PDB file of C-alpha atoms in Angstrom:
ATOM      1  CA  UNK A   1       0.000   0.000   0.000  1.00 49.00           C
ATOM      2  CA  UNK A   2       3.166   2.586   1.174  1.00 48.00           C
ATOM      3  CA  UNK A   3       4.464   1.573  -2.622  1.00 49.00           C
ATOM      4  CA  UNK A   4       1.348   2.641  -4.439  1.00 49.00           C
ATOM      5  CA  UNK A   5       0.699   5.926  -2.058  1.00 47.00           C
ATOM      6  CA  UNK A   6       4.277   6.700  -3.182  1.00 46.00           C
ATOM      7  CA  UNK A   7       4.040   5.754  -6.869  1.00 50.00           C
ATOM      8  CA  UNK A   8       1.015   8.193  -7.473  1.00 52.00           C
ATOM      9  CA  UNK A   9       2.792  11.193  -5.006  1.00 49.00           C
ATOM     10  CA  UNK A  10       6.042  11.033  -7.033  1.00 48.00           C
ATOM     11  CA  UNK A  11       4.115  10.937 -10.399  1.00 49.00           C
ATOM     12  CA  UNK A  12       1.806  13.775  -9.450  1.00 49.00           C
ATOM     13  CA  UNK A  13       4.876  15.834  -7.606  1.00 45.00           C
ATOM     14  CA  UNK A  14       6.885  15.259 -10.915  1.00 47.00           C
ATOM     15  CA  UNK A  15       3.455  16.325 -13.459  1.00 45.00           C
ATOM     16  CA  UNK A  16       3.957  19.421 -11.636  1.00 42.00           C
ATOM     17  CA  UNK A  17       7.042  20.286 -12.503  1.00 40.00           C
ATOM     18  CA  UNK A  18       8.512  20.738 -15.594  1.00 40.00           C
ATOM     19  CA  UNK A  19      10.313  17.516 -17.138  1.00 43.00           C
ATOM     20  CA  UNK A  20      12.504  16.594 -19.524  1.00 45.00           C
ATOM     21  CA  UNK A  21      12.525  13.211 -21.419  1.00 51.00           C
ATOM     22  CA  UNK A  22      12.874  10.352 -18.965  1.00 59.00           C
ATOM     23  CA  UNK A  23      13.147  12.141 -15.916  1.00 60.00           C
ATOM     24  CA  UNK A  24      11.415   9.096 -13.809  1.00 63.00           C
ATOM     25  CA  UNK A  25      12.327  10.363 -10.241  1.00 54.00           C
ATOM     26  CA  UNK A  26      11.567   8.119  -7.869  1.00 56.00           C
ATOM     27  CA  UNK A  27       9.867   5.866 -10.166  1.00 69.00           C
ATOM     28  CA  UNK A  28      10.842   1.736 -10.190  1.00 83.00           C
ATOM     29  CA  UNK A  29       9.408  -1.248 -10.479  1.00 92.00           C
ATOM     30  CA  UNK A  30       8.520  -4.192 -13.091  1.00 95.00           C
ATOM     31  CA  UNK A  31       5.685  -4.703 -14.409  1.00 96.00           C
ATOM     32  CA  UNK A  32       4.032  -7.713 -16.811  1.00 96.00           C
ATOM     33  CA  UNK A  33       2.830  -8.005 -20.098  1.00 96.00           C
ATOM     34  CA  UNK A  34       1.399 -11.472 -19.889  1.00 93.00           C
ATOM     35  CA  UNK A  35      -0.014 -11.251 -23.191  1.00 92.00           C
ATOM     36  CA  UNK A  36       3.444 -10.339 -24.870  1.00 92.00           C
ATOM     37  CA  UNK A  37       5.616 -12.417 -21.807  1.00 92.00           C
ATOM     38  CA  UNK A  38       7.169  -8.869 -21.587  1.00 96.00           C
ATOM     39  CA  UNK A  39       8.904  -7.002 -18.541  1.00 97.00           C
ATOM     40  CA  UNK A  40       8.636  -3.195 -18.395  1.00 97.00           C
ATOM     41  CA  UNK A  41      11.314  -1.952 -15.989  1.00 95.00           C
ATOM     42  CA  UNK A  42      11.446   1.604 -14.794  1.00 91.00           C
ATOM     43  CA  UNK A  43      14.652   2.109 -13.567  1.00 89.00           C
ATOM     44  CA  UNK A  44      16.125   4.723 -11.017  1.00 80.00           C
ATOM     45  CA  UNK A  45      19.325   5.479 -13.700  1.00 82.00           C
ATOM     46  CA  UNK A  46      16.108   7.072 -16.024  1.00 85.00           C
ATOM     47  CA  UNK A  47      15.473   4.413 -18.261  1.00 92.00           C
ATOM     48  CA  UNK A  48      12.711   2.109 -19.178  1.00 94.00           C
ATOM     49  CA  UNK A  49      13.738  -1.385 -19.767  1.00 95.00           C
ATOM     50  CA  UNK A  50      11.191  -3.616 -21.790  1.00 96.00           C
ATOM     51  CA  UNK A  51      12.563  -7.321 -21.513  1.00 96.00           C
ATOM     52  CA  UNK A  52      11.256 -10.657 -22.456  1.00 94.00           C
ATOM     53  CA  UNK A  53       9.712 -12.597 -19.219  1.00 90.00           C
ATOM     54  CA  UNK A  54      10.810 -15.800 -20.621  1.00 90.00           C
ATOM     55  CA  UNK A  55      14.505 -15.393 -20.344  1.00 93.00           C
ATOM     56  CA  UNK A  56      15.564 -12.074 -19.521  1.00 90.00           C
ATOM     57  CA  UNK A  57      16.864 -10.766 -22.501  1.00 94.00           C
ATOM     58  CA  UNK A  58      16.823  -7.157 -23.633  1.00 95.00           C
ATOM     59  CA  UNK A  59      14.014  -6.235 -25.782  1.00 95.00           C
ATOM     60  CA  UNK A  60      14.527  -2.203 -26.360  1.00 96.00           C
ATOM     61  CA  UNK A  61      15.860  -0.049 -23.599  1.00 96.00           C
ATOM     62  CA  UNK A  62      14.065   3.713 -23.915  1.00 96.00           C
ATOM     63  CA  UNK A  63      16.187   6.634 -22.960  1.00 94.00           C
ATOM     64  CA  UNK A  64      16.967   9.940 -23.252  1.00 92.00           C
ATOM     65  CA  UNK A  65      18.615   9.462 -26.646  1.00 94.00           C
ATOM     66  CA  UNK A  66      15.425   7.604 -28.223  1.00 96.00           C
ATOM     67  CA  UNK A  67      12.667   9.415 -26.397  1.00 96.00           C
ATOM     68  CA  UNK A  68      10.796  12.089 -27.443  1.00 96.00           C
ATOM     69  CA  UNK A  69       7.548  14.337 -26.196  1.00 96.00           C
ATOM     70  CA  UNK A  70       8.026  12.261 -22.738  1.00 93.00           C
ATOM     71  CA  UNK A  71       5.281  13.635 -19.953  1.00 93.00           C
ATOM     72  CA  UNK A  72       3.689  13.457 -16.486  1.00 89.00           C
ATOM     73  CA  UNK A  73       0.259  14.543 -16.218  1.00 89.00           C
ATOM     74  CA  UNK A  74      -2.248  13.743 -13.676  1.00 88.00           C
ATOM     75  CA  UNK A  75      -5.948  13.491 -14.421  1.00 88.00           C
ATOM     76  CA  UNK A  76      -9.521  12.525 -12.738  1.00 89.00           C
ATOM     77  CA  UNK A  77      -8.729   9.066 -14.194  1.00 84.00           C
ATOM     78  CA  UNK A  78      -5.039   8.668 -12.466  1.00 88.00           C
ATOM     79  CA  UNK A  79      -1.416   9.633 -13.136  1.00 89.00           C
ATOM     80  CA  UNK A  80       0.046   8.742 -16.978  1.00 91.00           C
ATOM     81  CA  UNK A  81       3.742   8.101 -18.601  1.00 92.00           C
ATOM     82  CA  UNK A  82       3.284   9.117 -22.171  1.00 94.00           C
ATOM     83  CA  UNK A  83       6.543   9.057 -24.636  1.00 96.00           C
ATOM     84  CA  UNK A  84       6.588   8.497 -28.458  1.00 97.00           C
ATOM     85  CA  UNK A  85      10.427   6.717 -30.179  1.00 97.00           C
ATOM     86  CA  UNK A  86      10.803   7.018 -33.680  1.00 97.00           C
ATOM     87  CA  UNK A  87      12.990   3.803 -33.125  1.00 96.00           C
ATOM     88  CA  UNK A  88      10.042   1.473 -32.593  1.00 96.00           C
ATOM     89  CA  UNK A  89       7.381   3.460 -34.411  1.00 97.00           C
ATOM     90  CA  UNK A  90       5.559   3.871 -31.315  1.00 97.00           C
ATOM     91  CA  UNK A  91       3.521   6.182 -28.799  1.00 98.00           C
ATOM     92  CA  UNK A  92       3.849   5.093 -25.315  1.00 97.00           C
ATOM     93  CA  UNK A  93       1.410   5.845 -22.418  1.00 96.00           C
ATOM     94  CA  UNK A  94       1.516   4.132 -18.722  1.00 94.00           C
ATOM     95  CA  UNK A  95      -1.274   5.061 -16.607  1.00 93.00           C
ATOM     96  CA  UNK A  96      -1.638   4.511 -12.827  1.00 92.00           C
ATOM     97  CA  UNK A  97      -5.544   4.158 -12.687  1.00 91.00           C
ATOM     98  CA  UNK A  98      -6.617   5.501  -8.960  1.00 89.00           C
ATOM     99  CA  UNK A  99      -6.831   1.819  -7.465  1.00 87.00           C
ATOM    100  CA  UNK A 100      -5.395   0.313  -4.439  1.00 86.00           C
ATOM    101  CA  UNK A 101      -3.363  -2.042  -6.613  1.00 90.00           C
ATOM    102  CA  UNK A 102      -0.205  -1.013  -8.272  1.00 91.00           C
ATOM    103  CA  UNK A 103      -1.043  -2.636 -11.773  1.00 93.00           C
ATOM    104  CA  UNK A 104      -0.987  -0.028 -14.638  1.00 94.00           C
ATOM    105  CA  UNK A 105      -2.957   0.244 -17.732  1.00 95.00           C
ATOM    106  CA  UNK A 106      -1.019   0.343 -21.050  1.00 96.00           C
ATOM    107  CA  UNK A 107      -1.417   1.718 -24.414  1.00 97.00           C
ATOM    108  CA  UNK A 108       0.183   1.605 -27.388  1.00 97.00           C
ATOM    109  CA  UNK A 109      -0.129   3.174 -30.371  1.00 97.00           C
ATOM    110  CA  UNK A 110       1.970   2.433 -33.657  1.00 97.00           C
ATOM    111  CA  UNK A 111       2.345   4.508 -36.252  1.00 95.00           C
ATOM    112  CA  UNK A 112       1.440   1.798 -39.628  1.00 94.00           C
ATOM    113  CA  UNK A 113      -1.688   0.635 -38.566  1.00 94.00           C
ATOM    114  CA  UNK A 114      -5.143   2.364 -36.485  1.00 93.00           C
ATOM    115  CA  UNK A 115      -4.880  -0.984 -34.664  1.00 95.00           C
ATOM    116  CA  UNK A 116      -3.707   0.089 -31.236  1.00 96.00           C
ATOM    117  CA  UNK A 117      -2.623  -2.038 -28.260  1.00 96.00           C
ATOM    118  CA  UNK A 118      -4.488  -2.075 -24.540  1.00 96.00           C
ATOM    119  CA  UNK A 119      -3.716  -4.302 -21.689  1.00 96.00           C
ATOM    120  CA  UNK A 120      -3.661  -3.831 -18.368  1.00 96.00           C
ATOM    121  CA  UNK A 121       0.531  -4.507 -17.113  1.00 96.00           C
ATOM    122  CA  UNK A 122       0.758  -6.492 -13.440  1.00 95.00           C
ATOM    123  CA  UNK A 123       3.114  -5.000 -10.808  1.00 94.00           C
ATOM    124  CA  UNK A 124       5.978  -7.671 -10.511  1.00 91.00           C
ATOM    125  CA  UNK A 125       8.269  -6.117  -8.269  1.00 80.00           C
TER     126      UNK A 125
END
């Protein structure tokens, strides 16, 4: 409960402020895509890890250098992580839903196709 409380403060804290790309604060954790047996890891060196849950091995690391238009904003419907990388083709956006549990809705949204990808990512660790 103290982790979640403290997720959605930092977010919020750091929404208010002005932020450049990947400035994550206090931000860490892994979370699960079971659909795609994918890890997202926010780190505390600033950079967003997304791994493969089967074995470990590095997917695409986002950073400074590959990240563009990254925000924090806070809403009525929680606290969001919103990036796009020309690199992958992709718009990013991790939202912290106002919940008790620490899960976190994704969305993705590539740039070829209107198809666009929603699942809801379990807090791992």
């Amino acid at each position: 409960m103290k982790k979640l409380f403290t997720l959605a403060a930092v977010l919020a804290v750091a929404a208010a402020s002005s932020v450049s790309a990947l400035d994550l604060g206090d931000i860490k954790g892994t979370w699960q895509d079971s659909k795609w047996d994918a890890d997202w890891t926010f780190s505390a060196d600033g950079k967003i890890h997304l791994t493969s849950s089967k074995d470990n091995s590095e997917v695409f690391t986002f950073t400074d250098n590959n990240v563009q238009n990254f925000k924090l904003s806070a809403g009525k419907t929680g606290v969001s992580i919103s990036f796009d990388c020309k690199e992958t083709e992709r718009s990013y956006k991790f939202t912290k839903p106002l919940t008790l549990n620490a899960d976190l809705d994704m969305h993705i949204d590539p740039e070829w196709t209107n198809v666009d990808y929603d699942t809801k990512i379990k807090f791992k660790k």
